[in-house]
């Protein structure tokens, strides 16, 4: 039965990739990644046609030699894990995730049919780890995961990294200007960012005011605690999702301040990333207008 299921899933994957290669599956994909990867090719051939050939070869090999099909399926799952890792740092593609899941199902069926010696768990864990950030990205809202504030309804979104000095100045300045109406969305840029952001989020959940928690997380003498493997993995997935959202928005450097909706902060135009002066630095004042000459008519607004 597992061998028959492997053939059936292979034929189903072949049909899906064929429909996608012909451009008939675009309406099924509701994520921006589908358009992003639509023109990707390998040696001049669309990745969808490679999927058609891969599933056809898997179905044929499963009928003739299941052990050879298992090796071929393992190679396909490994290649798909690499593609999933790329999507995790860019944008998820729903159709690509479906095709990859079918490859994984075929490989699992072949593992049950052949029952190879040795552990196959390493490849399964690798694929699942690469898949998880993409699932988080599909389930998350359009602005990313906000460590404080509501990314969906906030008038201003601040993409920041705790290791970035300009980001720290921006967060303190905006926090003083507008305590509410701002969503703070973390983007990891350094290895220590994960520990700082985990501590920041836990202090916020414990009821500490945001700026106090942020000041504690970015302190030079910050000492990370023991957070555990699974909690760290969860935060890494959330940060990978934020990185994908940030790149999809066209962001290249933090701090990135985006004003959305109808109530932007003073001085911020919707959709622009503007620098924020450090606390205490004088803001630029408009140049004084020259006094009108004697006898000149008064100026009128256009």
Short mmCIF file of C-alpha atoms in Angstrom, two decimals:
data_model
loop_
_atom_site.label_atom_id
_atom_site.label_comp_id
_atom_site.label_asym_id
_atom_site.label_seq_id
_atom_site.Cartn_x
_atom_site.Cartn_y
_atom_site.Cartn_z
CA UNK A 1 0.00 0.00 0.00
CA UNK A 2 2.72 2.63 0.76
CA UNK A 3 4.26 1.90 -2.65
CA UNK A 4 0.91 2.44 -4.38
CA UNK A 5 0.37 5.66 -2.43
CA UNK A 6 3.79 6.87 -3.54
CA UNK A 7 2.79 6.35 -7.18
CA UNK A 8 -0.60 8.02 -6.66
CA UNK A 9 0.91 11.07 -4.91
CA UNK A 10 3.58 11.29 -7.63
CA UNK A 11 0.93 11.40 -10.35
CA UNK A 12 -1.05 14.00 -8.38
CA UNK A 13 2.09 16.14 -8.01
CA UNK A 14 2.81 15.74 -11.72
CA UNK A 15 -0.67 16.98 -12.59
CA UNK A 16 -0.38 19.96 -10.24
CA UNK A 17 3.04 21.00 -11.57
CA UNK A 18 1.77 20.65 -15.13
CA UNK A 19 -1.18 22.93 -14.41
CA UNK A 20 1.17 25.46 -12.77
CA UNK A 21 3.67 25.25 -15.65
CA UNK A 22 0.90 26.09 -18.09
CA UNK A 23 -0.04 29.15 -16.03
CA UNK A 24 -3.42 27.76 -14.96
CA UNK A 25 -2.81 27.71 -11.20
CA UNK A 26 -2.15 31.41 -10.62
CA UNK A 27 -5.63 32.00 -9.19
CA UNK A 28 -4.96 29.34 -6.53
CA UNK A 29 -2.05 31.26 -5.03
CA UNK A 30 -2.97 34.12 -2.69
CA UNK A 31 0.57 35.12 -1.72
CA UNK A 32 2.91 37.61 -3.35
CA UNK A 33 5.66 35.02 -3.60
CA UNK A 34 3.89 33.28 -6.48
CA UNK A 35 4.49 36.22 -8.79
CA UNK A 36 8.01 36.64 -7.40
CA UNK A 37 9.11 33.13 -8.37
CA UNK A 38 7.03 32.76 -11.54
CA UNK A 39 9.98 33.52 -13.83
CA UNK A 40 12.61 31.50 -11.97
CA UNK A 41 14.33 28.95 -14.20
CA UNK A 42 17.07 26.35 -13.95
CA UNK A 43 19.17 25.92 -17.09
CA UNK A 44 16.52 27.80 -19.05
CA UNK A 45 13.62 25.61 -17.89
CA UNK A 46 10.88 26.71 -15.49
CA UNK A 47 11.00 25.14 -12.04
CA UNK A 48 7.47 23.87 -12.63
CA UNK A 49 8.63 21.81 -15.63
CA UNK A 50 11.40 20.43 -13.45
CA UNK A 51 8.67 19.44 -11.01
CA UNK A 52 6.75 17.69 -13.79
CA UNK A 53 9.85 15.69 -14.73
CA UNK A 54 10.70 14.92 -11.11
CA UNK A 55 7.27 13.56 -10.27
CA UNK A 56 7.14 11.53 -13.50
CA UNK A 57 10.51 9.98 -12.72
CA UNK A 58 9.44 9.27 -9.14
CA UNK A 59 6.26 7.49 -10.27
CA UNK A 60 8.12 5.37 -12.82
CA UNK A 61 10.98 4.50 -10.45
CA UNK A 62 8.56 3.60 -7.63
CA UNK A 63 7.01 0.99 -9.92
CA UNK A 64 10.35 -0.48 -10.99
CA UNK A 65 12.67 -0.06 -8.00
CA UNK A 66 11.37 1.41 -4.71
CA UNK A 67 14.89 1.71 -3.17
CA UNK A 68 16.04 3.80 -6.13
CA UNK A 69 12.84 5.84 -5.87
CA UNK A 70 13.58 6.43 -2.18
CA UNK A 71 17.01 7.85 -3.02
CA UNK A 72 15.49 10.03 -5.75
CA UNK A 73 12.73 11.20 -3.40
CA UNK A 74 15.30 12.07 -0.73
CA UNK A 75 17.19 14.21 -3.23
CA UNK A 76 13.93 15.96 -4.18
CA UNK A 77 13.09 16.66 -0.52
CA UNK A 78 16.59 18.02 0.09
CA UNK A 79 16.32 20.33 -2.94
CA UNK A 80 12.88 21.48 -1.78
CA UNK A 81 14.27 22.25 1.69
CA UNK A 82 16.79 24.58 0.03
CA UNK A 83 13.99 26.33 -1.87
CA UNK A 84 11.95 26.63 1.34
CA UNK A 85 14.93 28.27 3.04
CA UNK A 86 15.13 30.82 0.22
CA UNK A 87 11.40 31.55 0.50
CA UNK A 88 11.72 31.99 4.27
CA UNK A 89 13.97 35.00 3.68
CA UNK A 90 11.95 36.44 0.80
CA UNK A 91 8.25 35.61 0.55
CA UNK A 92 6.17 32.40 0.73
CA UNK A 93 4.59 30.89 -2.38
CA UNK A 94 1.49 28.82 -1.64
CA UNK A 95 1.68 26.77 -4.85
CA UNK A 96 5.36 26.03 -4.20
CA UNK A 97 4.52 24.86 -0.68
CA UNK A 98 1.86 22.51 -2.07
CA UNK A 99 4.29 20.97 -4.56
CA UNK A 100 6.95 20.60 -1.87
CA UNK A 101 4.48 18.95 0.51
CA UNK A 102 3.61 16.40 -2.18
CA UNK A 103 7.31 15.59 -2.67
CA UNK A 104 7.58 15.07 1.09
CA UNK A 105 4.50 12.79 1.15
CA UNK A 106 5.90 10.67 -1.69
CA UNK A 107 9.20 10.34 0.14
CA UNK A 108 7.43 9.34 3.40
CA UNK A 109 5.46 6.65 1.55
CA UNK A 110 8.68 5.30 0.04
CA UNK A 111 10.31 5.23 3.49
CA UNK A 112 7.41 3.09 4.74
CA UNK A 113 7.63 0.85 1.69
CA UNK A 114 11.40 0.27 1.76
CA UNK A 115 12.06 0.63 5.51
CA UNK A 116 15.73 1.55 5.03
CA UNK A 117 18.37 0.88 7.63
CA UNK A 118 19.56 3.91 9.49
CA UNK A 119 17.70 7.03 10.51
CA UNK A 120 15.86 9.20 8.00
CA UNK A 121 14.73 11.63 10.71
CA UNK A 122 17.50 14.13 9.94
CA UNK A 123 16.14 14.86 6.46
CA UNK A 124 12.56 15.05 7.77
CA UNK A 125 13.56 17.52 10.52
CA UNK A 126 15.56 19.60 8.03
CA UNK A 127 12.57 19.90 5.71
CA UNK A 128 10.16 20.72 8.54
CA UNK A 129 12.48 23.40 9.94
CA UNK A 130 12.73 24.99 6.49
CA UNK A 131 8.94 24.79 6.13
CA UNK A 132 8.01 26.37 9.47
CA UNK A 133 8.92 30.02 8.71
CA UNK A 134 6.86 29.85 5.54
CA UNK A 135 3.83 28.59 7.45
CA UNK A 136 4.27 31.43 9.95
CA UNK A 137 4.44 33.88 7.04
CA UNK A 138 1.22 32.50 5.57
CA UNK A 139 -0.60 32.74 8.90
CA UNK A 140 0.78 36.16 9.86
CA UNK A 141 -0.73 39.53 8.99
CA UNK A 142 0.55 41.72 6.17
CA UNK A 143 2.77 43.94 8.32
CA UNK A 144 4.67 41.26 10.15
CA UNK A 145 4.80 40.17 13.78
CA UNK A 146 4.79 43.21 16.08
CA UNK A 147 6.57 42.80 19.39
CA UNK A 148 4.52 45.75 20.66
CA UNK A 149 1.43 47.35 19.10
CA UNK A 150 -0.94 46.12 16.42
CA UNK A 151 0.78 45.76 13.04
CA UNK A 152 -2.55 45.51 11.23
CA UNK A 153 -4.21 48.66 12.58
CA UNK A 154 -1.29 50.88 13.64
CA UNK A 155 -0.88 54.19 11.83
CA UNK A 156 2.91 53.83 11.92
CA UNK A 157 5.09 50.73 11.73
CA UNK A 158 8.70 50.79 12.88
CA UNK A 159 10.99 48.02 11.62
CA UNK A 160 14.01 47.92 13.93
CA UNK A 161 16.91 45.85 15.20
CA UNK A 162 18.07 46.16 18.83
CA UNK A 163 21.71 46.00 17.73
CA UNK A 164 21.31 49.07 15.49
CA UNK A 165 22.15 52.41 17.22
CA UNK A 166 19.95 54.39 14.83
CA UNK A 167 17.08 52.01 15.56
CA UNK A 168 17.44 52.57 19.29
CA UNK A 169 17.28 56.32 18.81
CA UNK A 170 14.25 55.95 16.54
CA UNK A 171 12.37 53.77 19.04
CA UNK A 172 13.02 56.11 21.98
CA UNK A 173 12.05 59.16 19.91
CA UNK A 174 8.83 57.71 18.53
CA UNK A 175 7.94 56.21 21.88
CA UNK A 176 8.14 59.68 23.43
CA UNK A 177 6.27 61.39 20.57
CA UNK A 178 3.44 58.89 20.26
CA UNK A 179 3.08 56.26 23.00
CA UNK A 180 0.14 54.67 21.14
CA UNK A 181 -0.61 54.15 17.48
CA UNK A 182 2.84 52.72 16.68
CA UNK A 183 3.66 49.07 15.98
CA UNK A 184 7.25 48.00 16.61
CA UNK A 185 8.27 45.13 14.32
CA UNK A 186 11.68 43.54 15.02
CA UNK A 187 14.09 42.49 12.29
CA UNK A 188 17.12 40.49 13.44
CA UNK A 189 20.46 41.73 12.12
CA UNK A 190 22.91 40.25 14.62
CA UNK A 191 23.12 36.91 16.50
CA UNK A 192 22.48 38.57 19.88
CA UNK A 193 19.25 40.16 18.60
CA UNK A 194 17.25 36.98 19.24
CA UNK A 195 18.12 36.92 22.96
CA UNK A 196 17.43 40.63 23.38
CA UNK A 197 14.09 40.42 21.59
CA UNK A 198 13.01 37.37 23.55
CA UNK A 199 13.75 39.20 26.82
CA UNK A 200 12.00 42.32 25.54
CA UNK A 201 8.85 40.43 24.62
CA UNK A 202 8.72 38.56 27.91
CA UNK A 203 9.08 41.80 29.89
CA UNK A 204 6.24 43.34 27.85
CA UNK A 205 4.04 40.30 28.51
CA UNK A 206 4.86 40.65 32.22
CA UNK A 207 3.38 44.18 32.19
CA UNK A 208 6.51 46.33 31.97
CA UNK A 209 6.10 49.58 29.97
CA UNK A 210 7.48 49.20 26.46
CA UNK A 211 10.21 51.85 26.67
CA UNK A 212 11.41 50.52 30.02
CA UNK A 213 11.52 46.98 28.65
CA UNK A 214 13.31 48.18 25.52
CA UNK A 215 15.88 50.14 27.56
CA UNK A 216 16.58 47.02 29.60
CA UNK A 217 16.91 44.80 26.49
CA UNK A 218 19.41 47.09 24.72
CA UNK A 219 21.52 47.83 27.80
CA UNK A 220 25.27 47.21 27.31
CA UNK A 221 25.34 44.86 30.33
CA UNK A 222 22.42 42.75 29.06
CA UNK A 223 22.76 39.10 30.05
CA UNK A 224 20.64 36.52 28.17
CA UNK A 225 18.93 33.88 30.24
CA UNK A 226 18.31 30.24 29.45
CA UNK A 227 15.30 30.35 27.10
CA UNK A 228 15.17 26.77 25.87
CA UNK A 229 15.45 25.28 22.39
CA UNK A 230 11.77 25.31 21.37
CA UNK A 231 11.10 28.86 22.53
CA UNK A 232 14.18 30.07 20.68
CA UNK A 233 13.05 28.19 17.56
CA UNK A 234 9.64 29.87 17.75
CA UNK A 235 11.14 33.36 17.95
CA UNK A 236 13.54 32.60 15.11
CA UNK A 237 10.56 31.61 12.96
CA UNK A 238 8.75 34.85 13.83
CA UNK A 239 11.84 36.90 13.00
CA UNK A 240 12.31 35.03 9.73
CA UNK A 241 8.72 35.96 8.84
CA UNK A 242 9.41 39.62 9.66
CA UNK A 243 12.53 39.55 7.51
CA UNK A 244 10.49 38.19 4.58
CA UNK A 245 7.83 40.88 5.04
CA UNK A 246 10.51 43.57 5.29
CA UNK A 247 12.19 42.44 2.07
CA UNK A 248 8.86 42.13 0.29
CA UNK A 249 8.11 45.75 1.19
CA UNK A 250 11.36 46.81 -0.46
CA UNK A 251 13.19 47.53 2.80
CA UNK A 252 16.97 47.30 2.73
CA UNK A 253 18.11 48.93 5.97
CA UNK A 254 16.68 49.64 9.40
CA UNK A 255 15.25 51.69 10.95
CA UNK A 256 12.44 51.69 8.44
CA UNK A 257 9.41 53.78 9.42
CA UNK A 258 6.28 53.21 7.38
CA UNK A 259 3.16 55.36 7.82
CA UNK A 260 -0.10 53.72 6.83
CA UNK A 261 -3.76 54.60 7.09
CA UNK A 262 -5.08 58.13 7.58
CA UNK A 263 -3.38 59.13 10.85
CA UNK A 264 0.37 59.29 10.26
CA UNK A 265 2.71 60.84 12.77
CA UNK A 266 3.62 64.48 12.14
CA UNK A 267 6.29 64.75 9.49
CA UNK A 268 5.75 61.25 8.08
CA UNK A 269 4.26 60.81 4.65
CA UNK A 270 2.42 57.52 4.01
CA UNK A 271 4.69 54.75 2.79
CA UNK A 272 8.01 56.60 3.32
CA UNK A 273 11.01 55.58 5.40
CA UNK A 274 12.42 58.72 7.02
CA UNK A 275 15.36 59.20 9.40
CA UNK A 276 14.58 60.07 13.00
CA UNK A 277 16.83 62.59 14.84
CA UNK A 278 18.40 61.41 18.11
CA UNK A 279 16.79 62.54 21.38
CA UNK A 280 17.78 66.08 22.28
CA UNK A 281 19.01 66.96 18.82
CA UNK A 282 17.38 70.20 17.60
CA UNK A 283 14.96 69.76 14.75
CA UNK A 284 15.51 71.82 11.59
CA UNK A 285 13.49 75.00 11.52
CA UNK A 286 12.08 76.62 8.37
CA UNK A 287 14.22 79.38 6.92
CA UNK A 288 13.01 82.87 7.91
CA UNK A 289 11.27 84.75 5.15
CA UNK A 290 12.73 88.08 4.02
CA UNK A 291 10.82 91.18 5.09
CA UNK A 292 8.77 92.75 2.25
CA UNK A 293 10.13 95.89 0.71
CA UNK A 294 8.39 99.17 1.63
CA UNK A 295 5.43 99.77 -0.60
CA UNK A 296 5.29 96.18 -1.91
CA UNK A 297 1.83 94.54 -1.96
CA UNK A 298 1.19 91.96 0.78
CA UNK A 299 1.87 88.33 -0.19
CA UNK A 300 -1.13 86.14 -0.67
CA UNK A 301 -1.37 82.36 -0.44
CA UNK A 302 -1.85 80.60 -3.77
#
